[in-house]
């Protein structure tokens, strides 16, 4: 008689169970990654909208890639200046994008023109910071329902740009920076038309500033409270002599025709009754950042704004959705009590989303006010919700961010809904030469 077939051993069964377990986990993770990658945010844009373009209109090679992103124009038709407002350069600083959305949904322009990019590094919004284990999304509640937004990464998604070099060298300064900063939009300015995908996105922004003859450029960011440049305006006190550089290759900095630092300082002083806002001069020796390169390579007067966001501090407790939206953490409170932070943090209040968004909204309006006072020929008159309006709603128990967001499903808003998404052509990873 033939021997009966042996039953599978316990070890084999254990291996099969483990294999199935990891296969299930991998499938779940893949579904979640796909959902984040393809999630579509909706904005009910104000009737003041006059045009929509894309980065690919300025750098055609971005067409069909995840670096392409929409550019919204709000033109009053009345002669005045042009302001460019950049949201989402670092997607894991989402108050900048939410502030841009609130501007777009509520804006009125009575003089000049406003240009808004809500998701400057769209690719970076399609992933989370690798290894940091935090949520993909956060919600904002309104009377009509829930709005969901991505949190995203600091860098361009490696699916769209890879590999990183050992050292990133900024163009054209030649300054060496951290390897991962080759995927950091705010380290790759002024960019290159045929550079890496991130450099091309940076170049698209510079082309917007140049082609649209932007007078005032505002870059919205968030920063850790353990970082000195938080609650701060950063603006250049001097700019590159471009003609001298083109002739000699030497970087020499001269006094600008319009001084952005003066505008930043007066704006910060005037805001002191509402919230702390310092001012710092952009270093001439630190390259790749908007507050240096935008004014060096265009005629725009540039100001960068930082709000306090404890979610990206490295010593917090679990990075939950509540930490993002409420900003309350006992560990940072202990560090603050020891005088080691650069922001007067109070855990009882935290750094809630409305507070950070409101700071950006009012901070931008304040710069427009002072820019118009210093330089009347480039004055821009616009309005959107302010910090004090949001504070009043919060004191009444109303979620002030949600209060200023409109329902994309309401029939009266149907013609104004804009989806911040354009289907890429496959997985189009651009090729480039170092």
XYZ file of C-alpha atoms in Angstrom:
434
model
C 0.000 0.000 0.000
C 1.075 3.526 -0.718
C 1.718 5.674 2.304
C -1.061 8.132 3.062
C -0.265 11.743 2.171
C 1.198 13.625 5.075
C -0.873 16.426 6.569
C 0.660 19.909 6.283
C 3.010 20.601 9.136
C 2.237 23.253 11.735
C 5.223 25.230 10.499
C 3.871 25.296 6.929
C 0.434 26.370 8.157
C 2.036 29.158 10.194
C 3.958 30.356 7.136
C 0.784 30.396 5.049
C -1.101 32.354 7.739
C 1.715 34.910 7.987
C 1.872 35.235 4.195
C -1.896 35.773 3.959
C -1.771 38.317 6.801
C 0.902 40.409 5.113
C -0.872 40.125 1.762
C -4.061 41.505 3.337
C -2.121 44.324 5.018
C -0.400 45.146 1.719
C -3.728 45.251 -0.130
C -5.303 47.512 2.502
C -2.272 49.815 2.398
C -2.316 49.898 -1.402
C -5.996 50.880 -1.415
C -5.333 53.664 1.084
C -2.326 54.920 -0.882
C -4.445 54.981 -4.042
C -7.250 56.844 -2.245
C -4.855 59.525 -0.995
C -3.173 59.823 -4.375
C -6.466 60.318 -6.221
C -8.495 62.197 -3.603
C -10.279 65.217 -5.069
C -10.752 68.397 -3.039
C -13.620 70.676 -4.069
C -13.773 74.461 -3.838
C -16.813 76.680 -4.390
C -15.000 79.557 -6.045
C -16.213 83.144 -5.643
C -18.046 84.904 -8.469
C -14.971 87.146 -8.668
C -13.112 84.381 -10.555
C -12.091 85.542 -14.034
C -9.693 82.860 -15.293
C -8.033 79.533 -14.467
C -4.657 78.430 -15.779
C -2.246 75.626 -14.892
C 1.466 75.385 -14.223
C 1.678 73.619 -17.579
C 0.597 76.861 -19.280
C 3.926 78.286 -18.114
C 6.055 75.117 -18.296
C 4.463 72.830 -20.942
C 6.471 69.757 -19.878
C 4.417 69.637 -16.649
C 1.296 68.746 -18.634
C 0.063 65.299 -17.668
C 2.173 65.076 -14.503
C 1.358 65.231 -10.796
C 3.288 68.506 -10.553
C 0.705 70.332 -12.670
C -1.666 72.408 -10.532
C -4.338 75.086 -11.098
C -3.781 78.846 -10.903
C -6.849 81.001 -10.148
C -7.230 84.613 -11.297
C -9.492 87.224 -9.711
C -9.332 90.452 -11.723
C -11.314 93.508 -10.628
C -10.982 95.179 -14.015
C -9.828 98.285 -12.156
C -6.247 99.378 -12.697
C -3.953 98.510 -9.809
C -1.296 96.063 -8.764
C -1.138 92.280 -9.031
C -0.658 90.044 -5.996
C 0.321 86.366 -6.162
C -0.615 84.185 -3.166
C 0.952 80.745 -2.828
C -0.686 78.036 -0.706
C 0.508 74.482 -0.173
C 4.218 74.751 -1.019
C 4.755 72.300 1.864
C 1.546 70.236 1.939
C 2.047 69.036 5.517
C 1.514 72.684 6.480
C -2.164 72.585 5.455
C -3.344 75.861 6.998
C -1.769 77.557 3.982
C -3.964 75.582 1.575
C -7.112 75.982 3.682
C -6.438 79.730 3.900
C -6.111 79.826 0.110
C -9.428 77.972 -0.249
C -11.176 80.418 2.102
C -9.772 83.304 0.091
C -10.991 81.746 -3.156
C -14.483 81.045 -1.819
C -15.050 84.492 -0.279
C -12.853 86.922 -2.197
C -13.991 90.258 -3.553
C -11.529 92.391 -5.506
C -12.239 96.088 -6.059
C -8.841 97.174 -7.363
C -6.073 95.296 -9.118
C -5.753 91.566 -9.530
C -5.275 88.566 -7.205
C -3.692 85.281 -8.351
C -3.986 82.258 -6.028
C -2.339 78.835 -6.209
C -3.882 76.703 -3.425
C -1.725 73.579 -3.911
C 1.675 74.666 -5.175
C 3.236 71.212 -4.709
C 0.326 69.047 -5.741
C 2.481 65.923 -5.901
C 3.555 66.376 -2.285
C -0.077 66.411 -1.175
C -0.593 62.876 -2.526
C 1.483 61.112 0.145
C 2.315 61.373 3.834
C 5.731 61.975 5.369
C 7.428 58.608 5.017
C 7.829 56.849 8.362
C 5.953 59.458 10.392
C 2.694 57.487 10.731
C 0.139 60.264 10.701
C -3.386 60.534 9.231
C -3.997 61.027 5.529
C -6.826 63.527 6.008
C -8.450 65.928 8.437
C -12.054 67.141 8.513
C -13.680 70.538 8.924
C -17.304 70.630 10.046
C -19.888 73.036 8.622
C -23.638 73.453 9.066
C -24.108 71.722 5.717
C -21.699 68.806 6.329
C -18.023 67.867 6.361
C -15.115 69.064 4.234
C -12.124 66.736 4.009
C -8.587 67.858 3.215
C -5.284 66.060 2.683
C -2.380 66.512 5.091
C 0.381 65.498 2.684
C 4.184 65.546 2.843
C 6.862 68.235 2.903
C 8.404 66.945 -0.304
C 7.416 65.939 -3.831
C 6.156 62.357 -3.920
C 9.063 59.989 -4.766
C 6.698 58.278 -7.224
C 7.082 61.442 -9.298
C 10.763 62.189 -8.725
C 13.374 59.620 -7.793
C 16.142 58.928 -6.842
C 17.526 61.620 -4.541
C 21.235 62.461 -4.891
C 23.759 62.259 -2.051
C 23.854 66.079 -2.022
C 21.413 68.477 -3.661
C 23.046 71.454 -5.393
C 20.774 74.455 -5.902
C 20.730 76.081 -9.328
C 22.175 78.589 -10.164
C 23.737 79.456 -6.792
C 25.664 76.170 -6.558
C 24.847 75.974 -2.857
C 24.909 72.444 -1.381
C 21.839 71.374 0.578
C 20.349 68.237 2.126
C 19.763 65.420 -0.368
C 15.977 65.340 0.109
C 15.681 69.062 -0.617
C 15.881 68.247 -4.304
C 12.165 67.408 -3.799
C 11.487 70.465 -1.605
C 9.693 73.155 -3.604
C 10.896 75.859 -1.216
C 14.546 74.932 -1.736
C 14.553 74.635 -5.531
C 13.801 78.211 -6.614
C 14.323 79.799 -9.075
C 13.988 76.410 -10.745
C 14.870 75.258 -14.236
C 12.596 74.767 -17.232
C 14.211 71.392 -17.994
C 15.270 70.465 -14.465
C 13.792 67.968 -12.035
C 9.987 67.916 -11.725
C 10.196 70.003 -8.542
C 12.543 72.484 -10.213
C 10.078 72.764 -13.099
C 7.246 73.537 -10.670
C 9.470 76.172 -9.054
C 10.250 77.577 -12.488
C 6.520 77.705 -13.290
C 5.968 79.914 -10.245
C 8.769 82.244 -11.332
C 7.227 82.361 -14.805
C 3.891 83.354 -13.272
C 5.624 86.172 -11.397
C 7.388 87.333 -14.560
C 4.733 86.797 -17.234
C 1.854 88.117 -15.128
C 3.989 91.065 -13.946
C 3.282 90.352 -10.290
C 3.980 93.255 -7.925
C 3.446 91.557 -4.549
C 4.107 87.864 -3.889
C 3.023 86.149 -0.662
C 4.164 82.632 0.252
C 2.183 80.956 3.068
C 3.879 78.422 5.343
C 3.682 76.876 8.812
C 6.562 76.180 11.188
C 7.413 74.235 14.330
C 7.417 76.254 17.538
C 10.894 74.826 18.218
C 12.011 76.616 15.037
C 13.122 80.261 15.449
C 11.353 81.486 12.315
C 7.785 80.862 13.452
C 5.073 83.516 13.731
C 7.229 85.508 11.347
C 7.271 87.514 8.152
C 10.442 86.953 6.116
C 11.275 89.425 3.359
C 14.372 90.565 1.453
C 16.073 93.850 2.314
C 18.253 93.511 -0.799
C 17.913 91.726 -4.132
C 20.206 90.204 -6.728
C 21.663 92.501 -9.361
C 20.544 90.269 -12.232
C 22.317 92.247 -14.933
C 25.629 92.005 -13.073
C 25.121 88.272 -12.508
C 24.384 87.624 -16.185
C 27.539 89.505 -17.188
C 29.951 88.128 -14.587
C 28.344 85.151 -12.818
C 28.949 86.965 -9.526
C 26.087 87.390 -7.059
C 25.924 91.010 -5.878
C 22.930 92.287 -3.922
C 21.526 95.791 -4.166
C 18.749 97.823 -2.575
C 15.396 96.994 -4.224
C 13.151 99.524 -5.884
C 10.401 98.470 -3.468
C 11.403 97.271 -0.013
C 9.373 94.249 1.091
C 10.992 94.214 4.538
C 9.566 97.667 5.297
C 6.107 96.358 4.416
C 6.627 93.240 6.546
C 7.846 95.196 9.568
C 4.920 97.619 9.521
C 2.464 94.766 8.983
C 3.886 92.830 11.929
C 3.793 95.865 14.219
C 0.207 96.629 13.287
C -0.884 93.026 13.905
C 0.587 92.896 17.417
C -2.816 93.685 18.925
C -4.250 90.507 17.362
C -1.364 88.013 17.395
C 2.424 87.849 17.511
C 4.093 88.376 14.136
C 7.838 89.021 13.977
C 9.827 90.199 10.956
C 13.155 88.928 9.641
C 15.342 89.835 6.691
C 15.967 87.144 4.096
C 19.668 86.144 4.198
C 21.522 86.764 0.948
C 23.605 83.630 1.574
C 20.675 81.191 1.877
C 19.441 80.094 -1.521
C 16.498 78.221 -2.978
C 13.802 79.777 -0.775
C 10.933 81.909 -2.033
C 11.721 84.906 0.188
C 15.129 85.099 -1.477
C 14.713 83.828 -5.030
C 11.314 85.245 -6.000
C 12.535 88.831 -5.721
C 16.006 87.962 -7.028
C 14.640 86.549 -10.284
C 11.500 88.657 -10.820
C 10.310 92.182 -10.073
C 7.861 90.984 -7.413
C 8.110 92.244 -3.842
C 8.153 88.999 -1.824
C 6.961 88.215 1.699
C 6.853 84.755 3.305
C 4.539 84.114 6.277
C 4.961 81.422 8.957
C 2.251 80.349 11.416
C 2.877 78.043 14.420
C 2.014 74.384 13.712
C 2.950 71.953 16.487
C 1.928 68.930 14.394
C 5.323 69.055 12.682
C 7.370 69.486 15.865
C 9.453 66.378 16.549
C 8.725 65.887 20.258
C 4.939 65.700 20.342
C 2.775 62.785 21.380
C 0.899 60.737 18.741
C 0.313 62.612 15.504
C -3.444 62.391 15.345
C -6.061 64.360 13.464
C -6.842 66.167 16.724
C -3.212 67.257 17.028
C -3.474 68.754 13.547
C -6.789 70.540 14.061
C -6.540 71.466 17.762
C -2.801 71.644 18.384
C -2.784 70.531 22.022
C 0.208 68.561 23.318
C 1.465 68.049 26.869
C 5.073 67.419 25.832
C 5.387 70.741 24.028
C 3.789 72.435 27.009
C 6.578 71.098 29.230
C 9.198 72.307 26.764
C 7.511 75.715 26.612
C 7.471 75.928 30.411
C 11.257 75.511 30.304
C 11.560 78.436 27.891
C 12.775 76.339 24.965
C 10.190 77.286 22.317
C 9.967 80.317 20.035
C 6.226 80.798 20.451
C 4.263 81.419 23.677
C 2.494 78.060 23.538
C -0.459 77.383 25.833
C -1.848 73.853 25.710
C -5.241 75.015 26.967
C -5.687 77.031 23.769
C -3.333 75.076 21.494
C -2.705 76.074 17.889
C -6.084 75.244 16.310
C -6.646 75.225 12.581
C -8.874 78.307 12.651
C -6.171 80.291 14.453
C -3.508 79.398 11.901
C -5.806 79.964 8.923
C -7.002 83.280 10.352
C -3.435 84.459 10.831
C -2.690 83.800 7.160
C -5.854 85.534 6.001
C -5.260 88.678 8.022
C -1.490 88.557 7.563
C -1.952 88.647 3.787
C -4.495 91.477 3.942
C -2.186 93.490 6.173
C 0.662 93.213 3.689
C -1.630 94.405 0.903
C -2.654 97.382 3.019
C 0.906 98.454 3.775
C 2.197 97.712 0.282
C -0.498 100.029 -1.068
C 0.409 102.720 1.457
C 4.131 102.570 0.662
C 3.653 102.159 -3.090
C 0.222 103.438 -4.261
C 0.911 102.520 -7.892
C 0.749 98.786 -7.036
C -2.180 98.956 -4.608
C -4.515 95.951 -4.531
C -7.867 96.171 -2.757
C -9.405 92.832 -1.845
C -11.401 91.298 0.984
C -11.948 87.854 2.511
C -12.604 86.563 6.060
C -10.315 87.934 8.766
C -8.752 86.639 11.972
C -11.057 88.761 14.139
C -14.175 87.557 12.316
C -13.103 83.960 12.845
C -12.266 84.619 16.485
C -15.745 86.069 17.065
C -17.360 82.952 15.585
C -15.179 80.671 17.716
C -16.222 82.603 20.819
C -19.824 81.795 19.851
C -19.006 78.091 19.604
C -19.007 78.021 15.789
C -16.294 76.293 13.723
C -15.132 79.406 11.911
C -13.279 77.589 9.131
C -16.392 75.599 8.287
C -18.539 78.722 8.549
C -16.726 80.276 5.602
C -16.708 77.141 3.432
C -19.599 76.751 0.999
C -21.524 73.581 0.216
C -20.332 72.137 -3.127
C -23.512 70.053 -3.343
C -25.912 72.995 -2.994
C -27.750 73.719 -6.283
C -26.985 77.443 -6.090
C -23.246 76.669 -6.020
C -23.206 74.184 -8.904
C -21.651 76.590 -11.414
C -18.879 77.624 -9.029
C -17.565 74.214 -7.930
C -13.990 73.543 -8.942
C -12.263 70.193 -8.381
C -8.565 70.594 -7.532
C -7.493 67.656 -9.669
C -6.563 66.876 -13.251
C -6.059 63.245 -14.245
C -2.377 62.731 -15.066
C -1.387 60.846 -18.204
C -0.478 57.513 -16.648
C 2.376 57.668 -14.190
C 4.301 60.297 -16.131
C 7.661 60.641 -14.371
C 9.658 63.374 -16.056
C 13.218 62.656 -17.140
C 15.997 65.103 -16.449
C 19.746 65.488 -16.458
C 21.758 66.414 -13.370
